[in-house]
PDB file of C-alpha atoms in Angstrom:
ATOM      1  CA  UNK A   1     143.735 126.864 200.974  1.00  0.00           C
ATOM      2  CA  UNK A   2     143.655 128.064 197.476  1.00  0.00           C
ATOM      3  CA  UNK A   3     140.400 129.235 197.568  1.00  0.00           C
ATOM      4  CA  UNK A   4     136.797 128.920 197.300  1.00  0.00           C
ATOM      5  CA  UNK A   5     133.642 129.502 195.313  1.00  0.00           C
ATOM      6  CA  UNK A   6     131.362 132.644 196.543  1.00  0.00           C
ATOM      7  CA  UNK A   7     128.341 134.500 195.019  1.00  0.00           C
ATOM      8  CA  UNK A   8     126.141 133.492 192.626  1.00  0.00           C
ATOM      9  CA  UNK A   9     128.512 130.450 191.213  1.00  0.00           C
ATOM     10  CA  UNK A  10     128.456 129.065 194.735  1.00  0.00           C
ATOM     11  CA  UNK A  11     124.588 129.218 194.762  1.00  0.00           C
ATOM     12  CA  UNK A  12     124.303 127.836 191.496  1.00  0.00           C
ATOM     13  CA  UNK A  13     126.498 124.736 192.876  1.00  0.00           C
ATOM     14  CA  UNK A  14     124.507 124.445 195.642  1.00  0.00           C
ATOM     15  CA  UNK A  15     121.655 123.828 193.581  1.00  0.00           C
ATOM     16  CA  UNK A  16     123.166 121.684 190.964  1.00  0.00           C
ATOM     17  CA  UNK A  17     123.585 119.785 194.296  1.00  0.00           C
ATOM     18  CA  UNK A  18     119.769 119.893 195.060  1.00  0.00           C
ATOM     19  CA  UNK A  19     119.261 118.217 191.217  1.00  0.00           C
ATOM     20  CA  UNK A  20     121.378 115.693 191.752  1.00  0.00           C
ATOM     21  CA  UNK A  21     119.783 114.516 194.887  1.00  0.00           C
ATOM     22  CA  UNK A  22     116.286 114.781 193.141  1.00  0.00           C
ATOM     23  CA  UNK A  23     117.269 113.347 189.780  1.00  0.00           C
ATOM     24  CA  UNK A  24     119.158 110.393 191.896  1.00  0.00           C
ATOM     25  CA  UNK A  25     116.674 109.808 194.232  1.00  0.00           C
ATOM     26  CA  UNK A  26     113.585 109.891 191.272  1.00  0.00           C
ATOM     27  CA  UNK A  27     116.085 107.332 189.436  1.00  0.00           C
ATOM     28  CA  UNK A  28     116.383 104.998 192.339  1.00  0.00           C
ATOM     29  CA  UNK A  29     112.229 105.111 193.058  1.00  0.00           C
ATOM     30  CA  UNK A  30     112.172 104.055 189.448  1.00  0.00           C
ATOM     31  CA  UNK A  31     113.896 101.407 190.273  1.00  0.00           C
ATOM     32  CA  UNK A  32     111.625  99.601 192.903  1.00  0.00           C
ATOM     33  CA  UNK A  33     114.046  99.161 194.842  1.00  0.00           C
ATOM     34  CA  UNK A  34     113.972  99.082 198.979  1.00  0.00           C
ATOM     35  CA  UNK A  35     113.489 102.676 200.963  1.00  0.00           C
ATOM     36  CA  UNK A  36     115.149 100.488 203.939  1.00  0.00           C
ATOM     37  CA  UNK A  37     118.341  99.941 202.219  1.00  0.00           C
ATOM     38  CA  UNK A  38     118.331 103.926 200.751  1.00  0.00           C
ATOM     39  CA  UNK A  39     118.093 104.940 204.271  1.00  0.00           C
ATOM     40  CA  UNK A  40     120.899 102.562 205.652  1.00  0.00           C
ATOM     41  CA  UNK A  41     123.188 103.749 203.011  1.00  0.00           C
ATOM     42  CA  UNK A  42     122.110 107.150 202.386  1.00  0.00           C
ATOM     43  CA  UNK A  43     125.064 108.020 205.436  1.00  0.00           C
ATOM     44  CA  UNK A  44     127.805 105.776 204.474  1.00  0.00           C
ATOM     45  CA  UNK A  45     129.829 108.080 202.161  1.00  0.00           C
ATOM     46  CA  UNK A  46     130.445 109.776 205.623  1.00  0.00           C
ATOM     47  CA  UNK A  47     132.339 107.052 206.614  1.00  0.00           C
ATOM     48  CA  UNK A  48     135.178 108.444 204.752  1.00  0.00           C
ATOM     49  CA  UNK A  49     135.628 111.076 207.496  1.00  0.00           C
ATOM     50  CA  UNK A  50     137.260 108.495 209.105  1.00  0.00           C
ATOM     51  CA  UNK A  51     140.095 109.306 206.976  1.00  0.00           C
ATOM     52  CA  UNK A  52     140.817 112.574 209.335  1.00  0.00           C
ATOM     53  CA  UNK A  53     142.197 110.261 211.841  1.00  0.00           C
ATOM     54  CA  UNK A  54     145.416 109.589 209.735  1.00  0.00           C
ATOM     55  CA  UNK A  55     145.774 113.495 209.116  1.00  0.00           C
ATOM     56  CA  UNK A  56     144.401 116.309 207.603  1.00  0.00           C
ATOM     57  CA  UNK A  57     145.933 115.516 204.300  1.00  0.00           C
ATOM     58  CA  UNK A  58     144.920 111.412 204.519  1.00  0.00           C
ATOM     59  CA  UNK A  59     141.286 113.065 205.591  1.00  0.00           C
ATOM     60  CA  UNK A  60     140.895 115.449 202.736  1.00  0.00           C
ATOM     61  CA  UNK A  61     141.936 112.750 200.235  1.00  0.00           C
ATOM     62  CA  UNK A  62     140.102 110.274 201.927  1.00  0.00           C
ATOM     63  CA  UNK A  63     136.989 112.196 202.074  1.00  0.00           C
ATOM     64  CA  UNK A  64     137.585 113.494 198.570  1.00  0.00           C
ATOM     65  CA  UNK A  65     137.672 110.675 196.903  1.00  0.00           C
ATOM     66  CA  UNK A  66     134.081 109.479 198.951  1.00  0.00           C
ATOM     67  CA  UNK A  67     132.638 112.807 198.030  1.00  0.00           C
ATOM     68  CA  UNK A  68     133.739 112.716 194.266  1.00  0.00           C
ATOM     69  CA  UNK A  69     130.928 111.634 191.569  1.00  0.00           C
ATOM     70  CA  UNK A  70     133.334 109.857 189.731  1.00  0.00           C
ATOM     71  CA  UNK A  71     133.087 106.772 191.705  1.00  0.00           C
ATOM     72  CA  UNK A  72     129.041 106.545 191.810  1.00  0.00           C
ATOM     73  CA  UNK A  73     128.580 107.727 188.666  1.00  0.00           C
ATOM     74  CA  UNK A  74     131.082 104.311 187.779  1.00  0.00           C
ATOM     75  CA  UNK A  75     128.851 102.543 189.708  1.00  0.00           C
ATOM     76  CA  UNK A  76     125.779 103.725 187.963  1.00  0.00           C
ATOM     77  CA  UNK A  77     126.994 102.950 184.269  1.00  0.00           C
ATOM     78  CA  UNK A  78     127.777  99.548 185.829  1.00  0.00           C
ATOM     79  CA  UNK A  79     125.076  98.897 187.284  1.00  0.00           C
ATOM     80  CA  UNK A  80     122.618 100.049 184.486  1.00  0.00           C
ATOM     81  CA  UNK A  81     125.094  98.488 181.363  1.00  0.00           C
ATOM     82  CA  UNK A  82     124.727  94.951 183.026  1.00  0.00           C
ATOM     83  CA  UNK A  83     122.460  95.093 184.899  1.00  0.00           C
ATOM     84  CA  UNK A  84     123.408  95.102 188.214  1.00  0.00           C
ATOM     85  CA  UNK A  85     120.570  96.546 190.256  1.00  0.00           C
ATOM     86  CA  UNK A  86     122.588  96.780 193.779  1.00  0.00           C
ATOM     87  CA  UNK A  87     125.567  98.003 191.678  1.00  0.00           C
ATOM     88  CA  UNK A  88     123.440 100.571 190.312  1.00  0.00           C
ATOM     89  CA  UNK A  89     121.308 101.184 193.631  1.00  0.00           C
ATOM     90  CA  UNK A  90     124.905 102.237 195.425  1.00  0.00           C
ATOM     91  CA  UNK A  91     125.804 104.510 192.693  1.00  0.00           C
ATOM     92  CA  UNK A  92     122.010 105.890 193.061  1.00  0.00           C
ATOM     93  CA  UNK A  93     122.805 106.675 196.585  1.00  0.00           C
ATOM     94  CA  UNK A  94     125.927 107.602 196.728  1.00  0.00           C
ATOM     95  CA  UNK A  95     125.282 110.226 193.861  1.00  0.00           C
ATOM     96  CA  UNK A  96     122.435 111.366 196.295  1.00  0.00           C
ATOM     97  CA  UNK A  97     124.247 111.861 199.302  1.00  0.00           C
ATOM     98  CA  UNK A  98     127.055 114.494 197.529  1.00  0.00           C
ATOM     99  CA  UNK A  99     124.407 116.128 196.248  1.00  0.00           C
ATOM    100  CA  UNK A 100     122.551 116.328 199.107  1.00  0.00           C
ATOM    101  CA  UNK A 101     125.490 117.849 200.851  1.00  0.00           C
ATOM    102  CA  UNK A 102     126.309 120.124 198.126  1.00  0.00           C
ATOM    103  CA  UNK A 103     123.022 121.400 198.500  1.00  0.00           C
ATOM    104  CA  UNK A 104     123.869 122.299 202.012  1.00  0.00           C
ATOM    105  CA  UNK A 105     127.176 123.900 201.580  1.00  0.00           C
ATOM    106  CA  UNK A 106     129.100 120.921 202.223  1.00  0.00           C
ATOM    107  CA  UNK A 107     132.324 120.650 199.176  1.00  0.00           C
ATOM    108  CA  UNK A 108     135.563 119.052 198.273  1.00  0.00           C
ATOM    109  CA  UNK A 109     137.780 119.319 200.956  1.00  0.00           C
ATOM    110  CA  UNK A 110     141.418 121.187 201.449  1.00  0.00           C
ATOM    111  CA  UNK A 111     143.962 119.876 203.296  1.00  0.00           C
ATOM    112  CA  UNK A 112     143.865 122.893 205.512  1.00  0.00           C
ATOM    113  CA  UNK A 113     141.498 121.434 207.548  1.00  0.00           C
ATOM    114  CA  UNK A 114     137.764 119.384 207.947  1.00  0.00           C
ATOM    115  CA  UNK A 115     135.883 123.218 207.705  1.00  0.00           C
ATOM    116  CA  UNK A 116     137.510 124.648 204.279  1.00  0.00           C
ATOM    117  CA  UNK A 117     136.243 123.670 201.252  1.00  0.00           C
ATOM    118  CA  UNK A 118     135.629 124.735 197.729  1.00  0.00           C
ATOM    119  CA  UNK A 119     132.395 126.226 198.756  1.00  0.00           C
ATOM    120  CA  UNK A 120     133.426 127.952 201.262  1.00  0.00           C
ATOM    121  CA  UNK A 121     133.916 127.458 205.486  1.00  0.00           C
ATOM    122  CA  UNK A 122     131.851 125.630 207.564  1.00  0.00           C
ATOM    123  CA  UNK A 123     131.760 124.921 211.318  1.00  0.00           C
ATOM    124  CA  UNK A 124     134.719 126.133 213.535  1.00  0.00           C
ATOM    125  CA  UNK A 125     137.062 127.074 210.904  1.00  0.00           C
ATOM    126  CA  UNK A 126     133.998 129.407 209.576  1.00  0.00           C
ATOM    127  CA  UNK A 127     134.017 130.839 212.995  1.00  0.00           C
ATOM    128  CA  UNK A 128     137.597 131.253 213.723  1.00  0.00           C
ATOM    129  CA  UNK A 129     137.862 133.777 210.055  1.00  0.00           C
ATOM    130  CA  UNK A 130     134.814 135.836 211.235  1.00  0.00           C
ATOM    131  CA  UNK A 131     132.344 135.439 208.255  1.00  0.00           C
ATOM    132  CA  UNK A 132     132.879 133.869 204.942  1.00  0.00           C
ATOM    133  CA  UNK A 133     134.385 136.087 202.073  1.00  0.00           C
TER     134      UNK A 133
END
């Protein structure tokens, strides 16, 4: 591991997280679109933890690349610039979901393992170190 945010920065990315999933999920009530299909997909960037089968280095890269905004914010300048409102309704909830779990603590992975990320440790490899530093 290389590291991790702590202190105030790490709160502050924790609640750019909590924006995102507001501004993202505002954007995608504007859109009329269905609550049913949010709520299906809301989860599916999770999927990517699938990647941890392969390895720990597949799974961080893997789960990365699902937790990365540069992939639904593509999505979202698609969908708007063409208009492609399921294009755009993805990148809506996709966008939501990191920043949902940014909000909770939840970052980029290392290829350390599942529980160290660039906010900090979570789950088992938070309680194998003690407490967070």
């Amino acid at each position: 591991m290389s590291g991790y945010v702590t202190g105030t920065p790490k709160l502050l990315l924790r609640l750019e997280g909590l924006c995102v999933l507001a501004v993202a999920t505002a954007a995608y009530q504007q859109q009329s679109l269905s609550w049913w299909v949010f709520a299906v997909l809301f989860l599916a960037p999770d999927l990517s933890m699938s990647g941890y089968l392969a390895g720990r280095k597949v799974g961080a890269a893997v789960y990365n690349a699902g937790h990365s905004y540069a992939l639904p914010l593509a999505c979202i300048a698609w969908g708007a610039s063409e208009p492609r409102q399921m294009v755009l309704a993805v990148g809506l909830i996709w966008a939501a979901h990191i920043g949902f779990d940014r909000a909770l603590g939840y970052g980029l992975k290392y290829s350390s393992g599942f529980g160290v990320s660039h906010l900090g440790l979570i789950g088992t490899a938070k309680r194998e170190r003690g407490s967070e530093r």
